[in-house]
Coordinates of C-alpha atoms and ligand atoms in Angstrom, one line a residue:
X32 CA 108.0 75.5 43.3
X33 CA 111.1 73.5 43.8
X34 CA 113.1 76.7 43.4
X35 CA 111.5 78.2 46.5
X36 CA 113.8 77.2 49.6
X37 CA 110.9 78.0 51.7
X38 CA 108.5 75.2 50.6
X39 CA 111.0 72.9 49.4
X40 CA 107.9 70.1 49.1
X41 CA 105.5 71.3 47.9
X42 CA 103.8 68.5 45.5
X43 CA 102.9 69.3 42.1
X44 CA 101.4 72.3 40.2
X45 CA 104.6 73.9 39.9
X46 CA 103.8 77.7 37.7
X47 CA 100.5 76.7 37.2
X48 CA 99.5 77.4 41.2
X49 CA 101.5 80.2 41.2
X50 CA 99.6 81.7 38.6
X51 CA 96.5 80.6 40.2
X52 CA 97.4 82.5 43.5
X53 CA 98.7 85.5 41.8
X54 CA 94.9 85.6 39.9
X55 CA 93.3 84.9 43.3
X56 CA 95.4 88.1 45.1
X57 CA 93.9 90.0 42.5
X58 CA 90.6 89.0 43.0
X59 CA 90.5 89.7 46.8
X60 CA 92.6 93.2 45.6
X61 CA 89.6 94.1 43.6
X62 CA 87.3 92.7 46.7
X63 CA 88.4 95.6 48.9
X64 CA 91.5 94.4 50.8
X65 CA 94.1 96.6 50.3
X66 CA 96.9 95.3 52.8
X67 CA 99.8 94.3 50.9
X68 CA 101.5 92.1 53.8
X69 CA 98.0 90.0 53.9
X70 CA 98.1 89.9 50.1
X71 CA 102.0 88.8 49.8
X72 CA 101.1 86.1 52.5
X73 CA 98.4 84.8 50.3
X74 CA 100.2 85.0 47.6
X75 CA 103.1 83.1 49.6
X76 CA 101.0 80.4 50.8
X77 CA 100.4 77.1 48.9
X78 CA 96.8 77.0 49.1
X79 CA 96.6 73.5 47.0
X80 CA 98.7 71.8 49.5
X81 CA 95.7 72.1 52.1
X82 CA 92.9 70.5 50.6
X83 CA 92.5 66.9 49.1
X84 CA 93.7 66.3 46.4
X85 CA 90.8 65.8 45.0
X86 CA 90.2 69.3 45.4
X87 CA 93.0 70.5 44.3
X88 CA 91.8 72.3 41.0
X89 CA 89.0 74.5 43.0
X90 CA 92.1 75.4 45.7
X91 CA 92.4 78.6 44.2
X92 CA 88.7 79.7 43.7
X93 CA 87.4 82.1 46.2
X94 CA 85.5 79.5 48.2
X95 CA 85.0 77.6 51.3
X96 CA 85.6 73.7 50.8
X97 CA 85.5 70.7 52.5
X98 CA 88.7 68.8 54.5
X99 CA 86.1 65.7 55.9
X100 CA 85.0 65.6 59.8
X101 CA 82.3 68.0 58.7
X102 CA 84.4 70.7 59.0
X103 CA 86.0 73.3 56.6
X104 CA 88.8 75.3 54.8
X105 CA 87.9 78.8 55.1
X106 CA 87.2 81.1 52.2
X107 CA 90.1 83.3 50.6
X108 CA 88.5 86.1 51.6
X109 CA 87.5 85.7 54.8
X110 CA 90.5 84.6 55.5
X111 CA 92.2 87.4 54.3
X112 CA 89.6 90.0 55.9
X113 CA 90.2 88.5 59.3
X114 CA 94.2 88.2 59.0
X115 CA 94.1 92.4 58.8
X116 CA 91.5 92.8 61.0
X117 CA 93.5 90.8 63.5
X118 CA 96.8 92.4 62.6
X119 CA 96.0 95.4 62.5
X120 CA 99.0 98.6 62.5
X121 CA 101.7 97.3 64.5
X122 CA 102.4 93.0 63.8
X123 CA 101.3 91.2 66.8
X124 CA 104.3 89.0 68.4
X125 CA 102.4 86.2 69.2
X126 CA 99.1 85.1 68.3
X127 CA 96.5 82.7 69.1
X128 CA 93.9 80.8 66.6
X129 CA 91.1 78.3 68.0
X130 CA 89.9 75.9 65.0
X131 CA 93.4 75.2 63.2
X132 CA 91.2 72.7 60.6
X133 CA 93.3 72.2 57.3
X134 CA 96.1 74.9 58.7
X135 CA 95.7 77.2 56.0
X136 CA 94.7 80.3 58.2
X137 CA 98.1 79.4 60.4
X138 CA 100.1 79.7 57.5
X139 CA 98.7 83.0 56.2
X140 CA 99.5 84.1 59.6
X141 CA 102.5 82.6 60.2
X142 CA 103.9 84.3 56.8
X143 CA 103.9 87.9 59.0
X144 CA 103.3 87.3 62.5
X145 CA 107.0 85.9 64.5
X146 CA 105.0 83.1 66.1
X147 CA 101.5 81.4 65.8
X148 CA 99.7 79.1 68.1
X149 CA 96.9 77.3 66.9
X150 CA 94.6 74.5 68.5
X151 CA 92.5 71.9 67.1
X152 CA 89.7 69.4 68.4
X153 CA 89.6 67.2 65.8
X154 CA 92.1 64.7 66.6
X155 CA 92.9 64.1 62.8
X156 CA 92.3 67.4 61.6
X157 CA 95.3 68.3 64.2
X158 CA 97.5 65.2 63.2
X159 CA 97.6 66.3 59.8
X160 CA 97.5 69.7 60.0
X161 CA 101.3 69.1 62.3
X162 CA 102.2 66.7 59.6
X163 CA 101.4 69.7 57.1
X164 CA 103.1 72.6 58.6
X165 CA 106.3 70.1 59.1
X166 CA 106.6 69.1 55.4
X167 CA 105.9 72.9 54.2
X168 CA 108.8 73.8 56.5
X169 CA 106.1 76.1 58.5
X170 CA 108.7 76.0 61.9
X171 CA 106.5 79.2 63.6
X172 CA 103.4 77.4 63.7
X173 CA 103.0 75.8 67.4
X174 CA 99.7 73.6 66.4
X175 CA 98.1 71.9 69.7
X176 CA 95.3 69.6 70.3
X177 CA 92.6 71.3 72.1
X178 CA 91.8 70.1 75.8
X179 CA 88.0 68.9 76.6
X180 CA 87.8 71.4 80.0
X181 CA 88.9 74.6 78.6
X182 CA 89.1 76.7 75.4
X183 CA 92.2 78.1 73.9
X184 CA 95.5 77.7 75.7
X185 CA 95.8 79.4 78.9
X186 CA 98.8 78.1 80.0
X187 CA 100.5 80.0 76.6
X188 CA 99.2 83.7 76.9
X189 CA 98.7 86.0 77.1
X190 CA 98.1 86.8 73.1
X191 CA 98.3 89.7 71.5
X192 CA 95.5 88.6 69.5
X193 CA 93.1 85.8 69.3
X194 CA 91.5 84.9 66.5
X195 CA 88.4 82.2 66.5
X196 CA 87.6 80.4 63.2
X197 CA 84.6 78.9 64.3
X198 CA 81.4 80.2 64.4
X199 CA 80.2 80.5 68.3
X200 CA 76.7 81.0 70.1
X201 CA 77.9 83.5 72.7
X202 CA 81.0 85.5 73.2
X203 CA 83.8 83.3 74.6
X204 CA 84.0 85.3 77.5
X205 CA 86.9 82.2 78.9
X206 CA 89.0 83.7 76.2
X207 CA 88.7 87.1 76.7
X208 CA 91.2 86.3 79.9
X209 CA 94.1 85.4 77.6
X210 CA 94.1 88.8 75.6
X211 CA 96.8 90.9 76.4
X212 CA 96.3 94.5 77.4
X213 CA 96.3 96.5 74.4
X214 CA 95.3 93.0 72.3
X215 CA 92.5 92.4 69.9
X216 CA 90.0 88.9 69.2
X217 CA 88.1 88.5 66.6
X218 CA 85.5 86.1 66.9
X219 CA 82.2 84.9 64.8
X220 CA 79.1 84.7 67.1
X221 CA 75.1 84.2 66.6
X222 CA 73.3 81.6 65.8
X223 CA 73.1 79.6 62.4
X224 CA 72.3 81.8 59.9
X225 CA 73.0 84.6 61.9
X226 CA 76.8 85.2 62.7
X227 CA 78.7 88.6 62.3
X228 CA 81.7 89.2 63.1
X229 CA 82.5 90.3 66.4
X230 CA 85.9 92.6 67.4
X231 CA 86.9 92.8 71.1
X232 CA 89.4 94.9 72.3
X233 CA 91.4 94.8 75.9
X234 CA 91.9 98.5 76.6
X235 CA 92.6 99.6 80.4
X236 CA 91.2 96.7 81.7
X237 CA 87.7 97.2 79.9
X238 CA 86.4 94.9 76.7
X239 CA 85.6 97.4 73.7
X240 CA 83.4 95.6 71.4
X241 CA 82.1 96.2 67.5
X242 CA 80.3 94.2 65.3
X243 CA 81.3 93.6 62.0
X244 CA 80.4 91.7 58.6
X245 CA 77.7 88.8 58.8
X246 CA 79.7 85.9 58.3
X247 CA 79.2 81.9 58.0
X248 CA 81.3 79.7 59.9
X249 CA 80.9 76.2 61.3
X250 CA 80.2 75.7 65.1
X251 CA 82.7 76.5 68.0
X252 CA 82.2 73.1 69.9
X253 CA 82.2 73.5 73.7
X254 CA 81.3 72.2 76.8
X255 CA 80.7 75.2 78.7
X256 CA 79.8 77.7 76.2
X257 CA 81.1 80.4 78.5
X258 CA 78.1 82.5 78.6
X259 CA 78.0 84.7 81.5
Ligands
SAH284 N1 91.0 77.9 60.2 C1 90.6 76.7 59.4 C2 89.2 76.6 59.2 C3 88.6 76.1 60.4 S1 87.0 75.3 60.4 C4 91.3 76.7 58.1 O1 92.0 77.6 57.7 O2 91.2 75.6 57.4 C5 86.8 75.3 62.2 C6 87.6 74.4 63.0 O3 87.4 74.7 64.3 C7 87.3 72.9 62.7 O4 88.4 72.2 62.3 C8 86.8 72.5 64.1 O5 87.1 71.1 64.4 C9 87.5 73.4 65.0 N2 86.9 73.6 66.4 C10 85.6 73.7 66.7 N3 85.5 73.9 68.1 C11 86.8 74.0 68.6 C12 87.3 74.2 69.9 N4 86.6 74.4 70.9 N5 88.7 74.2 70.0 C13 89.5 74.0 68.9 N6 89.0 73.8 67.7 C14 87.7 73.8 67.5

């Protein structure tokens, strides 16, 4: 890994992780997802580098794990089923992602959109997801820690599209204001047990909304919960 002057720090594993990474792309090929740029990313992105290291030898199974606080990394194919969802045709200029958690979504993104913004509640999660993108040489990641009043970051958007990694009750509504025209969010919603996958689209001012895959993500934590 030494020889790639794109992750010149990456600890460890050397050929073996790229191997790894290579067998996992060709797992989620034979999955269904057939979008080379999301499968380069993946196949770009250290996963090992954002989990313990304890957990470094299941970094490339197609799982969910844990990164502490309760929360987790998101599963290889979920993560790569909502990067081209949220893509899409044309690559988005700017996008938005609520729950930045170990930072492993960010940096999928970050490997084909220009410029990623991504905001975290967990005040440690965030700390060492920064620390993370820094050492990994990740310069297009713009990682903030979420505020208490409001979710996402209005005072960035508008986005192109938003992506939500964490499951919530109700449609965030509150974020549907900081889609552009023309932009995309893809959000989990239901209840426990019950979340699918929810795509909203701005077009001409109105919301255009489909339901997708049943999913299982942990909980959007909120004040208001935005229902309306
Ligand atoms: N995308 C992550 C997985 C996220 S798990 C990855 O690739 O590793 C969901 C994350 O959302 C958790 O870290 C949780 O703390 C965070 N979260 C929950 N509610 C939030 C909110 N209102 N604003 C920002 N982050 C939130």
């Amino acid at each position: 890994m030494s020889a790639d002057p794109r992750h010149p720090h990456v600890r460890g594993m050397g050929m073996a992780s790229a191997r790894s990474r290579a067998r996992l792309v060709e797992r989620l090929r034979a999955l269904g997802i057939d979008d080379e740029r999301v499968l380069d990313a993946i196949n770009r992105v250290p996963r090992h580098e954002f989990v313990d290291e304890a957990m470094t030898s299941r970094a490339y199974d197609d799982t969910a794990l844990p990164i502490g606080y309760g929360q987790t990394i998101s599963q290889p194919y979920i993560v790569g089923e909502m990067t081209r969802l949220l893509i899409g045709e044309g690559v988005p200029e700017q996008v938005l992602e609520i729950g930045t958690g170990s930072g492993y979504q960010a940096a999928v993104l970050a490997e084909i959109v220009p410029t990623v913004y991504s905001v975290e509640r967990v005040e440690p999660l965030y700390e060492q997801a920064r620390r993370r993108f820094a050492r990994l040489g990740y310069r297009n990641i713009r990682v903030r820690l979420a505020r208490e009043d409001v979710l996402g970051l209005p005072d960035y958007g508008p986005f192109e599209a938003i992506l939500v990694t964490a499951g919530a009750e109700s449609l965030p509504t509150g974020l549907l204001e900081q889609l552009a025209e023309g932009g995309r969010m893809i959000v989990p919603v239901g209840a426990s047990g019950d979340q699918r996958l929810i795509v909203v689209r701005r077009e001409n001012d109105t919301f255009v909304r489909e339901t997708l895959d049943a999913v299982s993500f942990v909980p959007l934590i909120h004040e208001s919960q935005d229902v309306r």
